mmCIF file with all atom_site columns, C-alpha atoms in Angstrom:
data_model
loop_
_atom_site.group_PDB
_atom_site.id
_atom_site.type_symbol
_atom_site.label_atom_id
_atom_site.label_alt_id
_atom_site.label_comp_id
_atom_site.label_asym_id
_atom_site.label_entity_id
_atom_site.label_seq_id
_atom_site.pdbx_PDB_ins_code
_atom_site.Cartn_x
_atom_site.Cartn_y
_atom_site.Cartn_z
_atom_site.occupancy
_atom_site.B_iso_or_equiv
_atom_site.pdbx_formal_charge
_atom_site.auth_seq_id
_atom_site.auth_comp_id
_atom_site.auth_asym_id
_atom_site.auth_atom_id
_atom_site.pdbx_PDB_model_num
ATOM 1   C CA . UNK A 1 1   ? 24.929 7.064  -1.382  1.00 75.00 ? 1   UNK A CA 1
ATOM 2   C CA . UNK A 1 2   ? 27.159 7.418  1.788   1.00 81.00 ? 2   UNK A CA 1
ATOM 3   C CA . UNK A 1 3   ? 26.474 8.816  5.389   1.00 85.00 ? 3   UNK A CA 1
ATOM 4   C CA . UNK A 1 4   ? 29.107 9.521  7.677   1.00 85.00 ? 4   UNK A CA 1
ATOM 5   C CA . UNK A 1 5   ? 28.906 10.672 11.027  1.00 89.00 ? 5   UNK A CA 1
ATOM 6   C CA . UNK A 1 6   ? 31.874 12.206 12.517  1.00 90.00 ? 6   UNK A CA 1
ATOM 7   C CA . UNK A 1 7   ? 33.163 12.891 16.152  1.00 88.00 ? 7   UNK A CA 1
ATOM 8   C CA . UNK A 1 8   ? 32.429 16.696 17.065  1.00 84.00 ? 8   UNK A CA 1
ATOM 9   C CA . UNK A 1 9   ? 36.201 17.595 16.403  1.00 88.00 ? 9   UNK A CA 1
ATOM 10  C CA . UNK A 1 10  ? 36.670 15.181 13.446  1.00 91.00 ? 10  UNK A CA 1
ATOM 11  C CA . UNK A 1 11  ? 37.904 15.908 10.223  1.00 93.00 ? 11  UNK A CA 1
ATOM 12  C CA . UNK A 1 12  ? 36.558 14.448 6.827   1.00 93.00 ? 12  UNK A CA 1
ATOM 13  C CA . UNK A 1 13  ? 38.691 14.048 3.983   1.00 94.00 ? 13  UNK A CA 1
ATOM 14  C CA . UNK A 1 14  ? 38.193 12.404 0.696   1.00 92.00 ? 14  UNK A CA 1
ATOM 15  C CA . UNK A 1 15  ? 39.547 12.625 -2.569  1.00 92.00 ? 15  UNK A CA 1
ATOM 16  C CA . UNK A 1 16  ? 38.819 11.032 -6.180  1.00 91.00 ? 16  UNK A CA 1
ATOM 17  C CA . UNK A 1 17  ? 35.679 9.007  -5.869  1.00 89.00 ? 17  UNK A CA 1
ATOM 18  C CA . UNK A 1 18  ? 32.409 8.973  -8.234  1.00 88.00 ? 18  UNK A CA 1
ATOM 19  C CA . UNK A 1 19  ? 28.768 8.283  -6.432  1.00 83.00 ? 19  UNK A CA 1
ATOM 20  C CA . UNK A 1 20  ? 25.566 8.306  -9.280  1.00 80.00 ? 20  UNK A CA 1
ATOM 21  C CA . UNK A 1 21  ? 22.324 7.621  -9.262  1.00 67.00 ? 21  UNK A CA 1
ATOM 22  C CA . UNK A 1 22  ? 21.767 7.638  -5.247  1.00 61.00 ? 22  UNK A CA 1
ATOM 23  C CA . UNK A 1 23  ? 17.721 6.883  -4.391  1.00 59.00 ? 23  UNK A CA 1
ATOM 24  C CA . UNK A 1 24  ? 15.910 7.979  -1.726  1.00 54.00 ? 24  UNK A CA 1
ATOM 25  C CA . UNK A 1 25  ? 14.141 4.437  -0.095  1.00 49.00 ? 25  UNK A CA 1
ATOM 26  C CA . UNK A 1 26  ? 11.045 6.078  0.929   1.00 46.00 ? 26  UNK A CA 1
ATOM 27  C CA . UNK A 1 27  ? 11.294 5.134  4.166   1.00 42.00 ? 27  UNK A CA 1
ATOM 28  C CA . UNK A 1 28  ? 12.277 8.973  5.292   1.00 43.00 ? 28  UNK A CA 1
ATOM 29  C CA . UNK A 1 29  ? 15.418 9.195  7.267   1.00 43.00 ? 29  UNK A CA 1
ATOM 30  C CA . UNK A 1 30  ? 17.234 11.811 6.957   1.00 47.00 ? 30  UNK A CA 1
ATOM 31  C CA . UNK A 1 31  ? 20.158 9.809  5.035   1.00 49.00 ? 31  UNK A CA 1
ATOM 32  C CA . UNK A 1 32  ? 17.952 8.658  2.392   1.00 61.00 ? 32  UNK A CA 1
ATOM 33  C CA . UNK A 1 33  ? 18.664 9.664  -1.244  1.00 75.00 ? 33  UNK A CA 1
ATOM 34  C CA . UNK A 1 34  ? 21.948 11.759 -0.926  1.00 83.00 ? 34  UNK A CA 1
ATOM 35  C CA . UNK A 1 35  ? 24.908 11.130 -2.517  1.00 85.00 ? 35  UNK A CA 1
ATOM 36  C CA . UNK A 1 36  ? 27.224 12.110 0.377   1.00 90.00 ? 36  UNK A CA 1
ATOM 37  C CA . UNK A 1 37  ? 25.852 13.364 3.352   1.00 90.00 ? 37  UNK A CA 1
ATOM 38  C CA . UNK A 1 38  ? 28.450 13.951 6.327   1.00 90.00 ? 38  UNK A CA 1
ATOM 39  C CA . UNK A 1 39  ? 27.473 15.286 9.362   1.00 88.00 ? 39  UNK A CA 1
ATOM 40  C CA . UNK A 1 40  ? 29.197 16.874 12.636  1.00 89.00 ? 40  UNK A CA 1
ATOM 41  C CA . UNK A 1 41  ? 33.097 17.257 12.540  1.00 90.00 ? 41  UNK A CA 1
ATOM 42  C CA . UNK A 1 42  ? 34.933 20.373 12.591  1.00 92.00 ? 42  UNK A CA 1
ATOM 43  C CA . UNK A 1 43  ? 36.957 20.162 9.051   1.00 94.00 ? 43  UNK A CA 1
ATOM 44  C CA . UNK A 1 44  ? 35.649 19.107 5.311   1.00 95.00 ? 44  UNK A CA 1
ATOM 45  C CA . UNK A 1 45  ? 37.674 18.385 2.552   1.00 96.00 ? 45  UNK A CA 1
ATOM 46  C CA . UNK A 1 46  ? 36.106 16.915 -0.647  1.00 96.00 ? 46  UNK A CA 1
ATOM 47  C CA . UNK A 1 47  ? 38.473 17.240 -3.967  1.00 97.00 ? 47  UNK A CA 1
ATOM 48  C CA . UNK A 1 48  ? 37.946 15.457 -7.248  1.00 97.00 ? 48  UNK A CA 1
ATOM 49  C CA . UNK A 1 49  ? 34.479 13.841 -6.715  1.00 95.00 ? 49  UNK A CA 1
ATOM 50  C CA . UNK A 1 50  ? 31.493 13.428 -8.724  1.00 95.00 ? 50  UNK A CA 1
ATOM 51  C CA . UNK A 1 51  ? 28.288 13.086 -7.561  1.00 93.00 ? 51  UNK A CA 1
ATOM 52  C CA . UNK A 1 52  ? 25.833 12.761 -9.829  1.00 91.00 ? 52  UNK A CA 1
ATOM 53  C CA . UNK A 1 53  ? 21.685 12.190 -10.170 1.00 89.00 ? 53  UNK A CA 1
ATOM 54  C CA . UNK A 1 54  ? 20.832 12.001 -6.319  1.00 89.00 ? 54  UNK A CA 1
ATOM 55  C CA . UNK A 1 55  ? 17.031 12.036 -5.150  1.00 85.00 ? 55  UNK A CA 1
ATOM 56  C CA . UNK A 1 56  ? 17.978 14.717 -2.478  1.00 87.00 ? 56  UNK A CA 1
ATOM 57  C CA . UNK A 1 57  ? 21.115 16.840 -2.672  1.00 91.00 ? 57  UNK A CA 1
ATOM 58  C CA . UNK A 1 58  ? 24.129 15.228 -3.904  1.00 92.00 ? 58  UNK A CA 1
ATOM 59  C CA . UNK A 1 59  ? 26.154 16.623 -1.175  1.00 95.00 ? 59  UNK A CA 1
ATOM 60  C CA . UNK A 1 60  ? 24.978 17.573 1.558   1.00 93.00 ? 60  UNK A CA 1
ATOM 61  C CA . UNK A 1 61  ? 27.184 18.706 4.406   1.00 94.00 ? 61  UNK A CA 1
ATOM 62  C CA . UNK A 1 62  ? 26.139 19.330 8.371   1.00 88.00 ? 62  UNK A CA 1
ATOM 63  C CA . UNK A 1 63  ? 26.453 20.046 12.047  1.00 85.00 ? 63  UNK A CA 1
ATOM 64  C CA . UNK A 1 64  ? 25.825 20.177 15.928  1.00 83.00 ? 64  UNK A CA 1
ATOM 65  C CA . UNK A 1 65  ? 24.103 23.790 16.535  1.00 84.00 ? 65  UNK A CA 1
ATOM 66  C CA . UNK A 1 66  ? 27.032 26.457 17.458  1.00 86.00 ? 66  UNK A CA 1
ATOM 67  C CA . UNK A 1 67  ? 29.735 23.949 16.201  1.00 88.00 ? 67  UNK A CA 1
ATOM 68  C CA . UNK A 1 68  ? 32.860 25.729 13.877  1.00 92.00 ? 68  UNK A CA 1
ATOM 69  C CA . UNK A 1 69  ? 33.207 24.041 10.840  1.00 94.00 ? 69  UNK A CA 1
ATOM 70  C CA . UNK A 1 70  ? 35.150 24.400 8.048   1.00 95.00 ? 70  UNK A CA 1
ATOM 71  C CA . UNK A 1 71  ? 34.790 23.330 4.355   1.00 96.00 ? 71  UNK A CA 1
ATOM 72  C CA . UNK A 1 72  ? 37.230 22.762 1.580   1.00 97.00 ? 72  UNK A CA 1
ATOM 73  C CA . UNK A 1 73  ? 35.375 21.931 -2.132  1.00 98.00 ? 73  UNK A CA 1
ATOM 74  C CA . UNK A 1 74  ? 37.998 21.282 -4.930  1.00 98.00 ? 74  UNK A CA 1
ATOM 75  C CA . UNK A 1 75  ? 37.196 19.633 -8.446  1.00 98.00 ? 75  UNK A CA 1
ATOM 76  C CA . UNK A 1 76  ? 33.929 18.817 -7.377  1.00 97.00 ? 76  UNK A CA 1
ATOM 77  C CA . UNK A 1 77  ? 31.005 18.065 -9.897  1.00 97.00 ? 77  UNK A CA 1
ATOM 78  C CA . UNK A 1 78  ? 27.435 17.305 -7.966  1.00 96.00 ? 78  UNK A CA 1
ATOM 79  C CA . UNK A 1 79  ? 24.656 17.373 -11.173 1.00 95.00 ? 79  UNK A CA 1
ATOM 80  C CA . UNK A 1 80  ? 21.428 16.499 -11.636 1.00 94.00 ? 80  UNK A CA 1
ATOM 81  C CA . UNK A 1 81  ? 20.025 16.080 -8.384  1.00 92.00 ? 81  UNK A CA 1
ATOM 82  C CA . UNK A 1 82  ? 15.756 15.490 -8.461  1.00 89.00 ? 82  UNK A CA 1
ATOM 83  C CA . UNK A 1 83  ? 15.164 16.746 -5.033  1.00 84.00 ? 83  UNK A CA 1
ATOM 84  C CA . UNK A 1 84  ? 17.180 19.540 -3.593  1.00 91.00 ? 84  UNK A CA 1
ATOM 85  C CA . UNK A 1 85  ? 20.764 21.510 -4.400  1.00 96.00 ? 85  UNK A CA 1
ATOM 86  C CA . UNK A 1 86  ? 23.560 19.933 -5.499  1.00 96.00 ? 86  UNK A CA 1
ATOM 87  C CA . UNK A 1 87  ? 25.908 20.691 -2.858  1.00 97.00 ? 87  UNK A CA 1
ATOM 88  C CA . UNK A 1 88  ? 24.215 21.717 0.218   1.00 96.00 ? 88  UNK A CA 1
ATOM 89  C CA . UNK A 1 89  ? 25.691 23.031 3.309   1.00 96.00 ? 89  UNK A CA 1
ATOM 90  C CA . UNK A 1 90  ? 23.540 23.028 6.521   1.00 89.00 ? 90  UNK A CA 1
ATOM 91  C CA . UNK A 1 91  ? 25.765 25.570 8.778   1.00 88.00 ? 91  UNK A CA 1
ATOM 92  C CA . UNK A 1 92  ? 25.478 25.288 12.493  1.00 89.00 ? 92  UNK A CA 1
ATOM 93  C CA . UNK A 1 93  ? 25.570 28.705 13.329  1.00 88.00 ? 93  UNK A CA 1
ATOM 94  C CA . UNK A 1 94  ? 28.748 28.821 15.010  1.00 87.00 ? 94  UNK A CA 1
ATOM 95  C CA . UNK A 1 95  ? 31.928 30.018 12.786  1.00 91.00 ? 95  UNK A CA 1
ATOM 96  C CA . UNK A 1 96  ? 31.810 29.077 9.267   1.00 93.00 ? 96  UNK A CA 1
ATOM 97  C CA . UNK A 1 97  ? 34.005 28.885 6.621   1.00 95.00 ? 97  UNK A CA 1
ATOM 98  C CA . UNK A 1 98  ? 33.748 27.726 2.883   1.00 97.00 ? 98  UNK A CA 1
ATOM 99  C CA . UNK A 1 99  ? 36.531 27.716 0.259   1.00 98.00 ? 99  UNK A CA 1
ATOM 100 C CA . UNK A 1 100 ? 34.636 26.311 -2.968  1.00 98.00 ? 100 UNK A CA 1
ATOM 101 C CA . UNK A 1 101 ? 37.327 26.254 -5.965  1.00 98.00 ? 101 UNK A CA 1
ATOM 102 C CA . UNK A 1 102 ? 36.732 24.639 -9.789  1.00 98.00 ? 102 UNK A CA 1
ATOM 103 C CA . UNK A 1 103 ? 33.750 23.050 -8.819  1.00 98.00 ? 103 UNK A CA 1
ATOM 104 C CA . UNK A 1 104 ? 30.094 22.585 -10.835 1.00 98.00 ? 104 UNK A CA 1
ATOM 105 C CA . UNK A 1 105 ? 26.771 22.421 -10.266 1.00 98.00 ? 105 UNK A CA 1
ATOM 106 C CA . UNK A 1 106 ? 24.353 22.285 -12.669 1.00 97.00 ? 106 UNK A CA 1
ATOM 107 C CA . UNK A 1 107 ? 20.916 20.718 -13.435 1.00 97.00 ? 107 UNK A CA 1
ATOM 108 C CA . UNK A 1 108 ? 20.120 20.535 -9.777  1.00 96.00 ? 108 UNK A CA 1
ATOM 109 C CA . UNK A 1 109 ? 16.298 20.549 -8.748  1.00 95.00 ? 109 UNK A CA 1
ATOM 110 C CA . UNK A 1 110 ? 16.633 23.604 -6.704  1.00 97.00 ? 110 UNK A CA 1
ATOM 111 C CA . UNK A 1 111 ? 19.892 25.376 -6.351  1.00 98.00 ? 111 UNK A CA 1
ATOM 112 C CA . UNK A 1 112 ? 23.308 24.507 -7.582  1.00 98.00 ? 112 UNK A CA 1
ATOM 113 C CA . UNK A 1 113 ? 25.257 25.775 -4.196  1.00 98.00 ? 113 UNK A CA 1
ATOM 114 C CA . UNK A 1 114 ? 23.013 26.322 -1.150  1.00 97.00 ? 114 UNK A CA 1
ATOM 115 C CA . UNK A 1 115 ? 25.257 27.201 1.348   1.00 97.00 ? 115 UNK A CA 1
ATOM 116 C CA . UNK A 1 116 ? 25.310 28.890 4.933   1.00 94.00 ? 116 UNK A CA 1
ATOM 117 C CA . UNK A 1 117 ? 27.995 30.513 6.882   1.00 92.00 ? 117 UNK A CA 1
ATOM 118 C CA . UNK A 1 118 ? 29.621 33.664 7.970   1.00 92.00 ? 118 UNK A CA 1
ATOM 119 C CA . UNK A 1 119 ? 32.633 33.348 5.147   1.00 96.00 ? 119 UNK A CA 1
ATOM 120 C CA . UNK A 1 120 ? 32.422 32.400 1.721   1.00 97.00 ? 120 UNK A CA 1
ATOM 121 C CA . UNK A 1 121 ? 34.929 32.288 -0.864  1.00 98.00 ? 121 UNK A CA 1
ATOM 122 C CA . UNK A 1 122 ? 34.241 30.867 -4.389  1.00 98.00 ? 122 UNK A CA 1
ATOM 123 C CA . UNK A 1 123 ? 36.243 30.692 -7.542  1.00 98.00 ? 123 UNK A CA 1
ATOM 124 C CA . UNK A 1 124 ? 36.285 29.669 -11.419 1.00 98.00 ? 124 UNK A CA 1
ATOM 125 C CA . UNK A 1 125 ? 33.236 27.239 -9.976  1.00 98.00 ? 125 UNK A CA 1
ATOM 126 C CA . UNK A 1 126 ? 29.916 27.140 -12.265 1.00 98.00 ? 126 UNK A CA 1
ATOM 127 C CA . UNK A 1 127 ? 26.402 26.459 -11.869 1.00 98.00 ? 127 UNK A CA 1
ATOM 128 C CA . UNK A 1 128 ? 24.209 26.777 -14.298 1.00 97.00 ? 128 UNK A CA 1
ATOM 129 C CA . UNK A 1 129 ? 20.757 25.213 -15.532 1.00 98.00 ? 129 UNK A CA 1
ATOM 130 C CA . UNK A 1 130 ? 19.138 25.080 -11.652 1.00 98.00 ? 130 UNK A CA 1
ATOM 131 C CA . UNK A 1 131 ? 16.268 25.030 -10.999 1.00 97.00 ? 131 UNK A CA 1
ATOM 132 C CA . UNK A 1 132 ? 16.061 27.904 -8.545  1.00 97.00 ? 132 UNK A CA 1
ATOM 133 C CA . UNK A 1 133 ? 18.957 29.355 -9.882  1.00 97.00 ? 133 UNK A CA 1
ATOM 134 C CA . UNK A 1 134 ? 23.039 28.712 -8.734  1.00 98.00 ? 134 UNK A CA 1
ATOM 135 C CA . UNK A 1 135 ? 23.920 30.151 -5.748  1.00 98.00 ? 135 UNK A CA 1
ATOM 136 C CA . UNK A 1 136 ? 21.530 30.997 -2.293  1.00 98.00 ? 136 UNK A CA 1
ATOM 137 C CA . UNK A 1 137 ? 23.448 32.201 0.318   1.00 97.00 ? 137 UNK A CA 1
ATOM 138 C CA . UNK A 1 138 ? 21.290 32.032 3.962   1.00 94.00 ? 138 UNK A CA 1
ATOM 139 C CA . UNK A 1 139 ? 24.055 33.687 6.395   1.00 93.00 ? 139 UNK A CA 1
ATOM 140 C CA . UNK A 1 140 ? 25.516 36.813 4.618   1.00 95.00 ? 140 UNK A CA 1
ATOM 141 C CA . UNK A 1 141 ? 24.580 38.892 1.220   1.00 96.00 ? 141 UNK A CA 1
ATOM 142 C CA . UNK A 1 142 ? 26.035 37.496 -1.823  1.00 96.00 ? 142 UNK A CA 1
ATOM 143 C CA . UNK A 1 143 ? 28.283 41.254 -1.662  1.00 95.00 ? 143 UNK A CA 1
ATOM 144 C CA . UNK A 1 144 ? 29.438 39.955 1.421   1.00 96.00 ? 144 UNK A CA 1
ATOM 145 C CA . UNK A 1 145 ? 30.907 36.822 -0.370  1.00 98.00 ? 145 UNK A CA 1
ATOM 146 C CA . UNK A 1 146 ? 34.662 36.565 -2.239  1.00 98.00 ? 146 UNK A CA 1
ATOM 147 C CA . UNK A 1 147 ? 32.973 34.992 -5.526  1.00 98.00 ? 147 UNK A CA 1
ATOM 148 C CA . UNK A 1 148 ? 35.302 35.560 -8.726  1.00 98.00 ? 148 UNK A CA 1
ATOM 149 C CA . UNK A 1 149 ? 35.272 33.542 -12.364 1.00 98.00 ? 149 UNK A CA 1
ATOM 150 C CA . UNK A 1 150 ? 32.615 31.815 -11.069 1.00 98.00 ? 150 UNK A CA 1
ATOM 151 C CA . UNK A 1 151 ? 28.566 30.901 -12.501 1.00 94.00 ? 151 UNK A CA 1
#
């Protein structure tokens, strides 16, 4: 898999790649065994990836405590992880945003979207076959959410 580390106002972008079968060493760190795992930075923008069979979560998206971040999901497909969700966002408890569109995530160990943050918005994006089911949200009520077409 790939870590990145950004700069506290950084922005990720990245667009049309494919990451599979990303294993987890045993040694323990943290970026062990995740298909993409990009911490810090202030903006996230992933579009037309796959990331597929990951020991932990295939994405897995993070942040300095109180930081704003914003992230952008388009096209994305994260399957089949064996550890954790397959797209997992940390949150940092500062101002949160998530735009998820035409994305899918399914056959994930635990959830397909595990995701925290103050706004959500999710659309024609499925998850199905999880193990703990498709969508846990750990900031707001799933009410609270903009979800249409979607799981």
């Amino acid at each position: 898999g790939m870590y990145i580390q950004l700069t506290e106002s950084g922005t990720f972008s990245l667009r049309g790649s494919n990451f599979k079968r990303n294993e987890d060493d045993g040694i323990g760190f943290a970026t062990d065994g995740h298909g993409l795992n990009v911490v810090d930075g202030q903006q996230f923008v992933v579009e037309d990836t796959k990331i597929a069979a990951s020991g932990h979560a295939n994405l897995l998206i993070g942040g300095q405590l109180g930081q704003d971040q914003s992230v952008e999901l388009t096209g994305v497909d994260a399957s089949g992880s064996a550890g954790r969700s397959g797209i997992r966002y940390h949150g940092t408890g500062g101002k949160n945003s998530i735009v998820i569109k035409n994305c899918e995530a399914t056959q994930n160990d635990d959830y397909g979207f595990e995701l925290a943050g103050e706004s959500v918005q999710i659309e024609n994006t499925q998850a199905s076959e999880n193990g703990d089911g498709s969508l846990q949200l750990k900031d707001i009520e799933r009410d609270t959410a903009t979800i249409t077409n979607s799981f």
